[in-house]
C-alpha cells in the first residue's frame, strides 16, 4: 500500500502541473475535474471511466496479521472464527454488568434517581449489516447482526446507558438533518374552526392540490368522488399508506383535486401532497419515519422518450438479414 500511495501522489502532482495549479493544494475534486477534462469518456457506467483515487478508497480493508512468528494467534478469541465480532459482544456484556453494579451502588446510597438521565438517540440509527462488516473486517451473517442489535438494545435500555454514550454512538450513524431543516406547512383555521393545510404534489404530468382537515371523520374525496375514483385497489392503498403510517386514519378529512396524467401519476401526486400536509400534525420522530419510508421525497421518474431509429424508448425494430 505504501508504494500505491506514493504512485497516487506522483500522479496527482503530474495532473496539477498539467492543469497549471499548485500540487500542494490540489484536492480530490480537482483530480476528478482534471481527469474529466483531459480524458473525456462516453462510457455510461461511472466505474468504467478513468479515475485516480487514494488507494485506501479503492482497495478493501484487510485484517492485520493474526499470527506471531511462533505461530500463536494474537487475538484471544481467534478460534471463534469471528474474533472481532465476539469481542464486541463481550464488551457489551461487560459494560452492561458495570452499569448494573453502578445501579446497585447508587440505590444503596439513595442517589439513583438523581443520576438517571435519558440517552437521546432520536437522530441516529444502528450501523447496517454491511457497515458492521466493514468496521469489524469480518463476514457477519444475518443471525450475528441481529444478535448484535439485540445486545445493543439491551444496553441502551438501562437507565444509566448515557454513561456509555461514546461506545454506543460508535456503532450508530447519524441520520440526515432532514427533520431539523424540514419546515412543515403551517396549519390555518377554516370557518368551522377546524385546522387545515393545503399542499400541492406532482408526479409525471399529474398535478394535485390537497386540503387536509383535522379533526375529521376519515372521508377521502378526489375530484368530487371517494376512493372509488381509482378502480385499482393498489392505488387506493397508495393513498392510504401515509395515513396508516401516522395512525391518522379516521381522524382527518382529505379533499383532493387532481388533473392530467394517468391513474399511477395521479395517485403518486395525491400521496405526496397528503404526506406533506400530514407533517403539520405529527412529531419530529414521525416525520423522520415518513422520510425513511419515502413519503416526503418526490418521485422524479418520468416516461422515457422514444429514441431515433428504434420502435420505442427501449424496443428495437426486428432485424432481418434478408
PDB file of C-alpha atoms in Angstrom:
ATOM      1  CA  UNK A   1       0.000   0.000   0.000  1.00  0.00           C
ATOM      2  CA  UNK A   2       2.923   2.333   0.631  1.00  0.00           C
ATOM      3  CA  UNK A   3       4.051   2.113  -2.998  1.00  0.00           C
ATOM      4  CA  UNK A   4       0.460   2.512  -4.218  1.00  0.00           C
ATOM      5  CA  UNK A   5       0.037   5.682  -2.183  1.00  0.00           C
ATOM      6  CA  UNK A   6       3.358   7.017  -3.498  1.00  0.00           C
ATOM      7  CA  UNK A   7       2.233   6.405  -7.103  1.00  0.00           C
ATOM      8  CA  UNK A   8      -1.043   8.159  -6.370  1.00  0.00           C
ATOM      9  CA  UNK A   9       0.747  11.235  -5.008  1.00  0.00           C
ATOM     10  CA  UNK A  10       3.057  11.356  -8.062  1.00  0.00           C
ATOM     11  CA  UNK A  11       0.086  11.076 -10.426  1.00  0.00           C
ATOM     12  CA  UNK A  12      -1.748  13.826  -8.585  1.00  0.00           C
ATOM     13  CA  UNK A  13       1.255  16.151  -8.869  1.00  0.00           C
ATOM     14  CA  UNK A  14       1.514  15.440 -12.610  1.00  0.00           C
ATOM     15  CA  UNK A  15      -2.157  16.315 -13.073  1.00  0.00           C
ATOM     16  CA  UNK A  16      -1.703  19.528 -11.087  1.00  0.00           C
ATOM     17  CA  UNK A  17       1.251  20.545 -13.256  1.00  0.00           C
ATOM     18  CA  UNK A  18      -0.681  19.815 -16.450  1.00  0.00           C
ATOM     19  CA  UNK A  19      -3.632  21.908 -15.241  1.00  0.00           C
ATOM     20  CA  UNK A  20      -1.276  24.700 -14.128  1.00  0.00           C
ATOM     21  CA  UNK A  21      -2.261  24.559 -10.457  1.00  0.00           C
ATOM     22  CA  UNK A  22      -0.426  24.208  -7.173  1.00  0.00           C
ATOM     23  CA  UNK A  23       0.246  20.483  -6.448  1.00  0.00           C
ATOM     24  CA  UNK A  24       0.205  21.043  -2.681  1.00  0.00           C
ATOM     25  CA  UNK A  25      -3.365  22.418  -2.713  1.00  0.00           C
ATOM     26  CA  UNK A  26      -4.676  20.051  -5.423  1.00  0.00           C
ATOM     27  CA  UNK A  27      -7.690  18.268  -3.916  1.00  0.00           C
ATOM     28  CA  UNK A  28      -9.506  15.092  -4.962  1.00  0.00           C
ATOM     29  CA  UNK A  29     -12.238  17.193  -6.562  1.00  0.00           C
ATOM     30  CA  UNK A  30      -9.570  18.913  -8.663  1.00  0.00           C
ATOM     31  CA  UNK A  31      -8.238  15.479  -9.644  1.00  0.00           C
ATOM     32  CA  UNK A  32     -11.669  14.308 -10.802  1.00  0.00           C
ATOM     33  CA  UNK A  33     -12.238  17.524 -12.719  1.00  0.00           C
ATOM     34  CA  UNK A  34      -8.832  17.280 -14.419  1.00  0.00           C
ATOM     35  CA  UNK A  35      -9.400  13.660 -15.497  1.00  0.00           C
ATOM     36  CA  UNK A  36     -12.840  14.517 -16.851  1.00  0.00           C
ATOM     37  CA  UNK A  37     -11.292  17.370 -18.861  1.00  0.00           C
ATOM     38  CA  UNK A  38      -8.174  15.563 -20.100  1.00  0.00           C
ATOM     39  CA  UNK A  39      -9.693  12.106 -20.638  1.00  0.00           C
ATOM     40  CA  UNK A  40     -13.329  12.560 -21.683  1.00  0.00           C
ATOM     41  CA  UNK A  41     -15.224   9.282 -21.803  1.00  0.00           C
ATOM     42  CA  UNK A  42     -18.634   8.342 -23.130  1.00  0.00           C
ATOM     43  CA  UNK A  43     -18.902   5.188 -21.020  1.00  0.00           C
ATOM     44  CA  UNK A  44     -22.240   5.017 -19.219  1.00  0.00           C
ATOM     45  CA  UNK A  45     -21.032   3.261 -16.077  1.00  0.00           C
ATOM     46  CA  UNK A  46     -19.006   5.654 -13.926  1.00  0.00           C
ATOM     47  CA  UNK A  47     -16.906   2.791 -12.547  1.00  0.00           C
ATOM     48  CA  UNK A  48     -15.658   2.080 -16.081  1.00  0.00           C
ATOM     49  CA  UNK A  49     -14.384   5.622 -16.619  1.00  0.00           C
ATOM     50  CA  UNK A  50     -10.767   6.673 -15.959  1.00  0.00           C
ATOM     51  CA  UNK A  51     -10.140   7.698 -12.369  1.00  0.00           C
ATOM     52  CA  UNK A  52      -7.385   8.449  -9.890  1.00  0.00           C
ATOM     53  CA  UNK A  53      -8.175   7.999  -6.208  1.00  0.00           C
ATOM     54  CA  UNK A  54      -6.390   7.267  -2.980  1.00  0.00           C
ATOM     55  CA  UNK A  55      -5.628   3.517  -2.777  1.00  0.00           C
ATOM     56  CA  UNK A  56      -7.270   3.312   0.653  1.00  0.00           C
ATOM     57  CA  UNK A  57     -10.579   4.292  -1.012  1.00  0.00           C
ATOM     58  CA  UNK A  58     -10.253   1.638  -3.740  1.00  0.00           C
ATOM     59  CA  UNK A  59      -8.736  -1.415  -2.109  1.00  0.00           C
ATOM     60  CA  UNK A  60     -10.864  -3.095   0.586  1.00  0.00           C
ATOM     61  CA  UNK A  61      -9.671  -3.010   4.163  1.00  0.00           C
ATOM     62  CA  UNK A  62      -7.868  -6.166   5.256  1.00  0.00           C
ATOM     63  CA  UNK A  63      -7.180  -7.718   8.587  1.00  0.00           C
ATOM     64  CA  UNK A  64      -3.742  -7.281  10.073  1.00  0.00           C
ATOM     65  CA  UNK A  65      -1.505 -10.293  10.664  1.00  0.00           C
ATOM     66  CA  UNK A  66      -3.219 -12.674  13.075  1.00  0.00           C
ATOM     67  CA  UNK A  67      -0.208 -14.849  13.992  1.00  0.00           C
ATOM     68  CA  UNK A  68       3.150 -14.142  15.532  1.00  0.00           C
ATOM     69  CA  UNK A  69       6.433 -15.665  14.413  1.00  0.00           C
ATOM     70  CA  UNK A  70       5.868 -18.513  16.859  1.00  0.00           C
ATOM     71  CA  UNK A  71       2.531 -19.388  15.228  1.00  0.00           C
ATOM     72  CA  UNK A  72       0.395 -18.232  18.158  1.00  0.00           C
ATOM     73  CA  UNK A  73      -2.668 -16.100  17.316  1.00  0.00           C
ATOM     74  CA  UNK A  74      -2.642 -12.535  18.563  1.00  0.00           C
ATOM     75  CA  UNK A  75      -6.347 -12.331  19.403  1.00  0.00           C
ATOM     76  CA  UNK A  76      -7.566 -14.216  22.451  1.00  0.00           C
ATOM     77  CA  UNK A  77     -10.782 -15.190  20.600  1.00  0.00           C
ATOM     78  CA  UNK A  78      -9.159 -16.232  17.336  1.00  0.00           C
ATOM     79  CA  UNK A  79     -10.631 -19.745  17.372  1.00  0.00           C
ATOM     80  CA  UNK A  80     -14.211 -18.399  17.327  1.00  0.00           C
ATOM     81  CA  UNK A  81     -13.577 -17.563  13.615  1.00  0.00           C
ATOM     82  CA  UNK A  82     -15.100 -14.104  14.291  1.00  0.00           C
ATOM     83  CA  UNK A  83     -12.810 -12.690  16.976  1.00  0.00           C
ATOM     84  CA  UNK A  84     -13.665  -9.009  16.455  1.00  0.00           C
ATOM     85  CA  UNK A  85     -17.385  -9.685  16.476  1.00  0.00           C
ATOM     86  CA  UNK A  86     -17.373 -11.778  19.652  1.00  0.00           C
ATOM     87  CA  UNK A  87     -15.024  -9.310  21.305  1.00  0.00           C
ATOM     88  CA  UNK A  88     -17.653  -6.584  20.746  1.00  0.00           C
ATOM     89  CA  UNK A  89     -20.353  -8.812  22.269  1.00  0.00           C
ATOM     90  CA  UNK A  90     -18.183  -9.439  25.331  1.00  0.00           C
ATOM     91  CA  UNK A  91     -17.511  -5.721  25.611  1.00  0.00           C
ATOM     92  CA  UNK A  92     -21.258  -5.006  25.543  1.00  0.00           C
ATOM     93  CA  UNK A  93     -21.841  -7.573  28.275  1.00  0.00           C
ATOM     94  CA  UNK A  94     -19.062  -6.165  30.455  1.00  0.00           C
ATOM     95  CA  UNK A  95     -20.369  -2.629  30.105  1.00  0.00           C
ATOM     96  CA  UNK A  96     -23.904  -3.769  30.943  1.00  0.00           C
ATOM     97  CA  UNK A  97     -22.660  -5.579  34.050  1.00  0.00           C
ATOM     98  CA  UNK A  98     -20.741  -2.450  35.032  1.00  0.00           C
ATOM     99  CA  UNK A  99     -23.900  -0.349  34.742  1.00  0.00           C
ATOM    100  CA  UNK A 100     -25.820  -2.858  36.863  1.00  0.00           C
ATOM    101  CA  UNK A 101     -23.159  -2.749  39.572  1.00  0.00           C
ATOM    102  CA  UNK A 102     -23.218   1.043  39.494  1.00  0.00           C
ATOM    103  CA  UNK A 103     -27.017   0.980  39.750  1.00  0.00           C
ATOM    104  CA  UNK A 104     -26.861  -1.223  42.859  1.00  0.00           C
ATOM    105  CA  UNK A 105     -24.315   1.080  44.438  1.00  0.00           C
ATOM    106  CA  UNK A 106     -26.354   4.215  43.717  1.00  0.00           C
ATOM    107  CA  UNK A 107     -29.544   2.631  45.006  1.00  0.00           C
ATOM    108  CA  UNK A 108     -27.848   1.661  48.255  1.00  0.00           C
ATOM    109  CA  UNK A 109     -26.702   5.266  48.659  1.00  0.00           C
ATOM    110  CA  UNK A 110     -30.099   6.658  47.669  1.00  0.00           C
ATOM    111  CA  UNK A 111     -28.670   8.609  44.721  1.00  0.00           C
ATOM    112  CA  UNK A 112     -30.030   6.534  41.855  1.00  0.00           C
ATOM    113  CA  UNK A 113     -32.930   8.843  40.941  1.00  0.00           C
ATOM    114  CA  UNK A 114     -30.542  11.800  40.740  1.00  0.00           C
ATOM    115  CA  UNK A 115     -28.207  10.004  38.312  1.00  0.00           C
ATOM    116  CA  UNK A 116     -30.868   8.777  35.872  1.00  0.00           C
ATOM    117  CA  UNK A 117     -30.702  10.631  32.564  1.00  0.00           C
ATOM    118  CA  UNK A 118     -32.314   9.949  29.188  1.00  0.00           C
ATOM    119  CA  UNK A 119     -29.994   8.931  26.352  1.00  0.00           C
ATOM    120  CA  UNK A 120     -31.079  10.751  23.188  1.00  0.00           C
ATOM    121  CA  UNK A 121     -30.734   8.507  20.124  1.00  0.00           C
ATOM    122  CA  UNK A 122     -33.525  10.034  18.056  1.00  0.00           C
ATOM    123  CA  UNK A 123     -31.253  11.402  15.335  1.00  0.00           C
ATOM    124  CA  UNK A 124     -29.322   8.199  14.721  1.00  0.00           C
ATOM    125  CA  UNK A 125     -29.744   4.513  13.894  1.00  0.00           C
ATOM    126  CA  UNK A 126     -27.665   1.355  14.196  1.00  0.00           C
ATOM    127  CA  UNK A 127     -24.997   0.690  11.611  1.00  0.00           C
ATOM    128  CA  UNK A 128     -26.255  -1.502   8.800  1.00  0.00           C
ATOM    129  CA  UNK A 129     -25.043  -5.066   8.422  1.00  0.00           C
ATOM    130  CA  UNK A 130     -22.633  -4.083   5.652  1.00  0.00           C
ATOM    131  CA  UNK A 131     -21.247  -1.230   7.754  1.00  0.00           C
ATOM    132  CA  UNK A 132     -20.655  -3.598  10.669  1.00  0.00           C
ATOM    133  CA  UNK A 133     -18.848  -5.969   8.294  1.00  0.00           C
ATOM    134  CA  UNK A 134     -16.583  -3.146   7.145  1.00  0.00           C
ATOM    135  CA  UNK A 135     -15.967  -1.925  10.683  1.00  0.00           C
ATOM    136  CA  UNK A 136     -15.059  -5.350  12.080  1.00  0.00           C
ATOM    137  CA  UNK A 137     -13.484  -6.634   8.834  1.00  0.00           C
ATOM    138  CA  UNK A 138     -15.392  -9.894   9.246  1.00  0.00           C
ATOM    139  CA  UNK A 139     -18.179 -11.623   7.332  1.00  0.00           C
ATOM    140  CA  UNK A 140     -21.139 -11.035   9.647  1.00  0.00           C
ATOM    141  CA  UNK A 141     -24.269 -13.007   8.736  1.00  0.00           C
ATOM    142  CA  UNK A 142     -27.883 -12.035   9.426  1.00  0.00           C
ATOM    143  CA  UNK A 143     -28.032 -14.116  12.595  1.00  0.00           C
ATOM    144  CA  UNK A 144     -24.910 -12.494  14.074  1.00  0.00           C
ATOM    145  CA  UNK A 145     -26.051  -8.990  13.115  1.00  0.00           C
ATOM    146  CA  UNK A 146     -29.484  -9.457  14.705  1.00  0.00           C
ATOM    147  CA  UNK A 147     -27.846 -10.738  17.897  1.00  0.00           C
ATOM    148  CA  UNK A 148     -25.559  -7.703  17.923  1.00  0.00           C
ATOM    149  CA  UNK A 149     -28.550  -5.333  17.642  1.00  0.00           C
ATOM    150  CA  UNK A 150     -30.404  -7.157  20.432  1.00  0.00           C
ATOM    151  CA  UNK A 151     -27.378  -6.821  22.728  1.00  0.00           C
ATOM    152  CA  UNK A 152     -27.026  -3.116  21.965  1.00  0.00           C
ATOM    153  CA  UNK A 153     -30.745  -2.513  22.515  1.00  0.00           C
ATOM    154  CA  UNK A 154     -30.410  -4.228  25.885  1.00  0.00           C
ATOM    155  CA  UNK A 155     -27.547  -1.895  26.748  1.00  0.00           C
ATOM    156  CA  UNK A 156     -29.345   1.322  25.788  1.00  0.00           C
ATOM    157  CA  UNK A 157     -32.460   0.255  27.724  1.00  0.00           C
ATOM    158  CA  UNK A 158     -30.546   0.595  31.002  1.00  0.00           C
ATOM    159  CA  UNK A 159     -31.362   3.816  32.904  1.00  0.00           C
ATOM    160  CA  UNK A 160     -27.644   4.687  33.145  1.00  0.00           C
ATOM    161  CA  UNK A 161     -26.834   3.944  29.494  1.00  0.00           C
ATOM    162  CA  UNK A 162     -25.811   7.560  28.906  1.00  0.00           C
ATOM    163  CA  UNK A 163     -22.562   6.826  30.745  1.00  0.00           C
ATOM    164  CA  UNK A 164     -21.577   4.579  27.812  1.00  0.00           C
ATOM    165  CA  UNK A 165     -22.717   7.058  25.164  1.00  0.00           C
ATOM    166  CA  UNK A 166     -19.357   7.161  23.372  1.00  0.00           C
ATOM    167  CA  UNK A 167     -19.289   3.383  22.994  1.00  0.00           C
ATOM    168  CA  UNK A 168     -22.917   3.250  21.823  1.00  0.00           C
ATOM    169  CA  UNK A 169     -22.558   6.072  19.295  1.00  0.00           C
ATOM    170  CA  UNK A 170     -19.534   4.324  17.829  1.00  0.00           C
ATOM    171  CA  UNK A 171     -21.983   1.780  16.382  1.00  0.00           C
ATOM    172  CA  UNK A 172     -24.648   4.247  15.315  1.00  0.00           C
ATOM    173  CA  UNK A 173     -24.815   6.553  12.321  1.00  0.00           C
ATOM    174  CA  UNK A 174     -26.424   9.975  12.329  1.00  0.00           C
ATOM    175  CA  UNK A 175     -29.478  10.334  10.155  1.00  0.00           C
ATOM    176  CA  UNK A 176     -29.934  13.125   7.692  1.00  0.00           C
ATOM    177  CA  UNK A 177     -30.591  16.553   9.133  1.00  0.00           C
ATOM    178  CA  UNK A 178     -33.936  16.421   7.328  1.00  0.00           C
ATOM    179  CA  UNK A 179     -36.015  16.677  10.484  1.00  0.00           C
ATOM    180  CA  UNK A 180     -34.060  19.725  11.621  1.00  0.00           C
ATOM    181  CA  UNK A 181     -34.145  21.542   8.250  1.00  0.00           C
ATOM    182  CA  UNK A 182     -37.594  20.494   7.055  1.00  0.00           C
ATOM    183  CA  UNK A 183     -40.270  23.114   7.684  1.00  0.00           C
ATOM    184  CA  UNK A 184     -43.782  21.651   7.692  1.00  0.00           C
ATOM    185  CA  UNK A 185     -46.587  23.781   6.273  1.00  0.00           C
ATOM    186  CA  UNK A 186     -48.429  25.977   8.714  1.00  0.00           C
ATOM    187  CA  UNK A 187     -51.977  24.974   9.591  1.00  0.00           C
ATOM    188  CA  UNK A 188     -54.784  27.502   9.142  1.00  0.00           C
ATOM    189  CA  UNK A 189     -58.287  27.697  10.627  1.00  0.00           C
ATOM    190  CA  UNK A 190     -61.386  27.466   8.429  1.00  0.00           C
ATOM    191  CA  UNK A 191     -64.821  28.978   9.037  1.00  0.00           C
ATOM    192  CA  UNK A 192     -65.865  25.936  11.089  1.00  0.00           C
ATOM    193  CA  UNK A 193     -62.921  26.303  13.445  1.00  0.00           C
ATOM    194  CA  UNK A 194     -61.058  23.259  12.075  1.00  0.00           C
ATOM    195  CA  UNK A 195     -57.359  23.251  11.302  1.00  0.00           C
ATOM    196  CA  UNK A 196     -56.443  22.592   7.696  1.00  0.00           C
ATOM    197  CA  UNK A 197     -53.365  22.533   5.494  1.00  0.00           C
ATOM    198  CA  UNK A 198     -53.263  22.992   1.722  1.00  0.00           C
ATOM    199  CA  UNK A 199     -50.410  21.422  -0.226  1.00  0.00           C
ATOM    200  CA  UNK A 200     -49.541  20.512  -3.797  1.00  0.00           C
ATOM    201  CA  UNK A 201     -47.984  17.405  -5.299  1.00  0.00           C
ATOM    202  CA  UNK A 202     -46.719  16.354  -8.719  1.00  0.00           C
ATOM    203  CA  UNK A 203     -45.927  13.011 -10.330  1.00  0.00           C
ATOM    204  CA  UNK A 204     -45.085  12.606 -14.028  1.00  0.00           C
ATOM    205  CA  UNK A 205     -47.508  15.033 -15.713  1.00  0.00           C
ATOM    206  CA  UNK A 206     -50.120  14.905 -12.932  1.00  0.00           C
ATOM    207  CA  UNK A 207     -50.693  17.807 -10.550  1.00  0.00           C
ATOM    208  CA  UNK A 208     -52.676  17.517  -7.333  1.00  0.00           C
ATOM    209  CA  UNK A 209     -53.939  20.056  -4.797  1.00  0.00           C
ATOM    210  CA  UNK A 210     -54.900  18.663  -1.397  1.00  0.00           C
ATOM    211  CA  UNK A 211     -56.656  20.148   1.613  1.00  0.00           C
ATOM    212  CA  UNK A 212     -56.291  18.113   4.793  1.00  0.00           C
ATOM    213  CA  UNK A 213     -58.589  18.904   7.718  1.00  0.00           C
ATOM    214  CA  UNK A 214     -58.135  17.911  11.362  1.00  0.00           C
ATOM    215  CA  UNK A 215     -60.138  16.775  13.242  1.00  0.00           C
ATOM    216  CA  UNK A 216     -62.142  14.800  10.692  1.00  0.00           C
ATOM    217  CA  UNK A 217     -64.207  11.697  10.134  1.00  0.00           C
ATOM    218  CA  UNK A 218     -61.918   9.868   7.699  1.00  0.00           C
ATOM    219  CA  UNK A 219     -63.519  10.969   4.418  1.00  0.00           C
ATOM    220  CA  UNK A 220     -61.285  10.959   1.335  1.00  0.00           C
ATOM    221  CA  UNK A 221     -62.625  12.989  -1.599  1.00  0.00           C
ATOM    222  CA  UNK A 222     -60.960  13.004  -5.030  1.00  0.00           C
ATOM    223  CA  UNK A 223     -62.428  15.275  -7.711  1.00  0.00           C
ATOM    224  CA  UNK A 224     -65.825  15.014  -6.030  1.00  0.00           C
ATOM    225  CA  UNK A 225     -65.667  11.202  -5.651  1.00  0.00           C
ATOM    226  CA  UNK A 226     -64.433   8.903  -2.894  1.00  0.00           C
ATOM    227  CA  UNK A 227     -61.590   6.391  -3.135  1.00  0.00           C
ATOM    228  CA  UNK A 228     -63.548   4.531  -5.806  1.00  0.00           C
ATOM    229  CA  UNK A 229     -62.230   7.225  -8.142  1.00  0.00           C
ATOM    230  CA  UNK A 230     -59.437   4.662  -8.648  1.00  0.00           C
ATOM    231  CA  UNK A 231     -60.628   1.243  -9.830  1.00  0.00           C
ATOM    232  CA  UNK A 232     -57.353  -0.443  -8.900  1.00  0.00           C
ATOM    233  CA  UNK A 233     -57.038  -1.312  -5.211  1.00  0.00           C
ATOM    234  CA  UNK A 234     -53.270  -0.740  -5.444  1.00  0.00           C
ATOM    235  CA  UNK A 235     -53.776   2.990  -5.992  1.00  0.00           C
ATOM    236  CA  UNK A 236     -56.208   3.164  -3.077  1.00  0.00           C
ATOM    237  CA  UNK A 237     -53.634   1.539  -0.779  1.00  0.00           C
ATOM    238  CA  UNK A 238     -51.041   4.008  -2.088  1.00  0.00           C
ATOM    239  CA  UNK A 239     -53.191   6.908  -0.913  1.00  0.00           C
ATOM    240  CA  UNK A 240     -53.972   5.392   2.481  1.00  0.00           C
ATOM    241  CA  UNK A 241     -50.371   4.441   3.310  1.00  0.00           C
ATOM    242  CA  UNK A 242     -49.370   7.898   4.721  1.00  0.00           C
ATOM    243  CA  UNK A 243     -52.469   7.899   6.957  1.00  0.00           C
ATOM    244  CA  UNK A 244     -51.783   4.330   8.069  1.00  0.00           C
ATOM    245  CA  UNK A 245     -48.151   5.079   8.932  1.00  0.00           C
ATOM    246  CA  UNK A 246     -49.093   8.113  11.024  1.00  0.00           C
ATOM    247  CA  UNK A 247     -52.108   6.374  12.665  1.00  0.00           C
ATOM    248  CA  UNK A 248     -54.434   9.147  11.485  1.00  0.00           C
ATOM    249  CA  UNK A 249     -56.955   7.047   9.558  1.00  0.00           C
ATOM    250  CA  UNK A 250     -60.401   8.211  10.615  1.00  0.00           C
ATOM    251  CA  UNK A 251     -59.054  11.355  12.297  1.00  0.00           C
ATOM    252  CA  UNK A 252     -58.567  13.630   9.281  1.00  0.00           C
ATOM    253  CA  UNK A 253     -60.525  14.559   6.140  1.00  0.00           C
ATOM    254  CA  UNK A 254     -58.808  14.817   2.759  1.00  0.00           C
ATOM    255  CA  UNK A 255     -60.151  16.802  -0.200  1.00  0.00           C
ATOM    256  CA  UNK A 256     -58.031  16.384  -3.339  1.00  0.00           C
ATOM    257  CA  UNK A 257     -58.248  17.814  -6.829  1.00  0.00           C
ATOM    258  CA  UNK A 258     -56.009  16.199  -9.453  1.00  0.00           C
ATOM    259  CA  UNK A 259     -55.651  16.710 -13.181  1.00  0.00           C
ATOM    260  CA  UNK A 260     -53.639  15.392 -16.142  1.00  0.00           C
ATOM    261  CA  UNK A 261     -51.798  12.104 -16.364  1.00  0.00           C
ATOM    262  CA  UNK A 262     -52.952   8.555 -15.727  1.00  0.00           C
ATOM    263  CA  UNK A 263     -54.025   6.783 -12.552  1.00  0.00           C
ATOM    264  CA  UNK A 264     -50.471   5.941 -11.419  1.00  0.00           C
ATOM    265  CA  UNK A 265     -49.303   9.525 -11.802  1.00  0.00           C
ATOM    266  CA  UNK A 266     -52.420  10.946 -10.145  1.00  0.00           C
ATOM    267  CA  UNK A 267     -52.167   8.567  -7.185  1.00  0.00           C
ATOM    268  CA  UNK A 268     -48.489   9.444  -6.717  1.00  0.00           C
ATOM    269  CA  UNK A 269     -49.195  13.174  -6.861  1.00  0.00           C
ATOM    270  CA  UNK A 270     -52.001  12.927  -4.290  1.00  0.00           C
ATOM    271  CA  UNK A 271     -49.911  10.755  -1.963  1.00  0.00           C
ATOM    272  CA  UNK A 272     -47.017  13.215  -1.987  1.00  0.00           C
ATOM    273  CA  UNK A 273     -49.375  16.135  -1.256  1.00  0.00           C
ATOM    274  CA  UNK A 274     -51.127  14.234   1.546  1.00  0.00           C
ATOM    275  CA  UNK A 275     -47.785  13.236   3.105  1.00  0.00           C
ATOM    276  CA  UNK A 276     -46.558  16.827   3.045  1.00  0.00           C
ATOM    277  CA  UNK A 277     -49.783  18.017   4.667  1.00  0.00           C
ATOM    278  CA  UNK A 278     -49.585  15.400   7.418  1.00  0.00           C
ATOM    279  CA  UNK A 279     -46.195  16.738   8.566  1.00  0.00           C
ATOM    280  CA  UNK A 280     -48.053  19.704  10.099  1.00  0.00           C
ATOM    281  CA  UNK A 281     -49.824  17.385  12.556  1.00  0.00           C
ATOM    282  CA  UNK A 282     -47.131  14.866  13.543  1.00  0.00           C
ATOM    283  CA  UNK A 283     -43.987  14.884  15.693  1.00  0.00           C
ATOM    284  CA  UNK A 284     -40.394  15.199  14.508  1.00  0.00           C
ATOM    285  CA  UNK A 285     -39.781  11.496  15.053  1.00  0.00           C
ATOM    286  CA  UNK A 286     -42.769  10.613  12.875  1.00  0.00           C
ATOM    287  CA  UNK A 287     -41.544  12.996  10.171  1.00  0.00           C
ATOM    288  CA  UNK A 288     -38.256  11.127  10.177  1.00  0.00           C
ATOM    289  CA  UNK A 289     -40.103   7.812   9.825  1.00  0.00           C
ATOM    290  CA  UNK A 290     -42.093   9.259   6.934  1.00  0.00           C
ATOM    291  CA  UNK A 291     -38.891  10.360   5.249  1.00  0.00           C
ATOM    292  CA  UNK A 292     -37.341   6.926   5.681  1.00  0.00           C
ATOM    293  CA  UNK A 293     -40.483   5.395   4.178  1.00  0.00           C
ATOM    294  CA  UNK A 294     -40.031   7.595   1.092  1.00  0.00           C
ATOM    295  CA  UNK A 295     -43.204   9.617   1.621  1.00  0.00           C
ATOM    296  CA  UNK A 296     -41.539  13.033   1.698  1.00  0.00           C
ATOM    297  CA  UNK A 297     -39.362  12.546  -1.382  1.00  0.00           C
ATOM    298  CA  UNK A 298     -40.890  13.439  -4.715  1.00  0.00           C
ATOM    299  CA  UNK A 299     -40.647  10.652  -7.300  1.00  0.00           C
ATOM    300  CA  UNK A 300     -38.724  12.251 -10.220  1.00  0.00           C
ATOM    301  CA  UNK A 301     -39.217   9.389 -12.676  1.00  0.00           C
ATOM    302  CA  UNK A 302     -40.903  10.155 -15.990  1.00  0.00           C
ATOM    303  CA  UNK A 303     -41.755   8.290 -19.150  1.00  0.00           C
ATOM    304  CA  UNK A 304     -38.623   7.652 -21.167  1.00  0.00           C
ATOM    305  CA  UNK A 305     -38.696   9.303 -24.584  1.00  0.00           C
ATOM    306  CA  UNK A 306     -38.664   7.415 -27.857  1.00  0.00           C
ATOM    307  CA  UNK A 307     -35.226   7.043 -29.466  1.00  0.00           C
ATOM    308  CA  UNK A 308     -34.463   7.724 -33.107  1.00  0.00           C
ATOM    309  CA  UNK A 309     -34.016   4.517 -35.088  1.00  0.00           C
ATOM    310  CA  UNK A 310     -35.957   2.493 -32.523  1.00  0.00           C
ATOM    311  CA  UNK A 311     -39.587   1.491 -32.287  1.00  0.00           C
ATOM    312  CA  UNK A 312     -39.929   2.780 -28.695  1.00  0.00           C
ATOM    313  CA  UNK A 313     -37.770   4.011 -25.836  1.00  0.00           C
ATOM    314  CA  UNK A 314     -36.077   0.605 -25.460  1.00  0.00           C
ATOM    315  CA  UNK A 315     -37.733  -1.640 -28.046  1.00  0.00           C
ATOM    316  CA  UNK A 316     -35.844  -2.097 -31.308  1.00  0.00           C
ATOM    317  CA  UNK A 317     -37.133  -2.871 -34.777  1.00  0.00           C
ATOM    318  CA  UNK A 318     -36.901  -6.512 -35.839  1.00  0.00           C
ATOM    319  CA  UNK A 319     -33.636  -7.075 -37.670  1.00  0.00           C
ATOM    320  CA  UNK A 320     -33.759  -9.227 -40.772  1.00  0.00           C
ATOM    321  CA  UNK A 321     -30.695 -10.382 -42.585  1.00  0.00           C
ATOM    322  CA  UNK A 322     -32.558 -10.723 -45.884  1.00  0.00           C
TER     323      UNK A 322
END
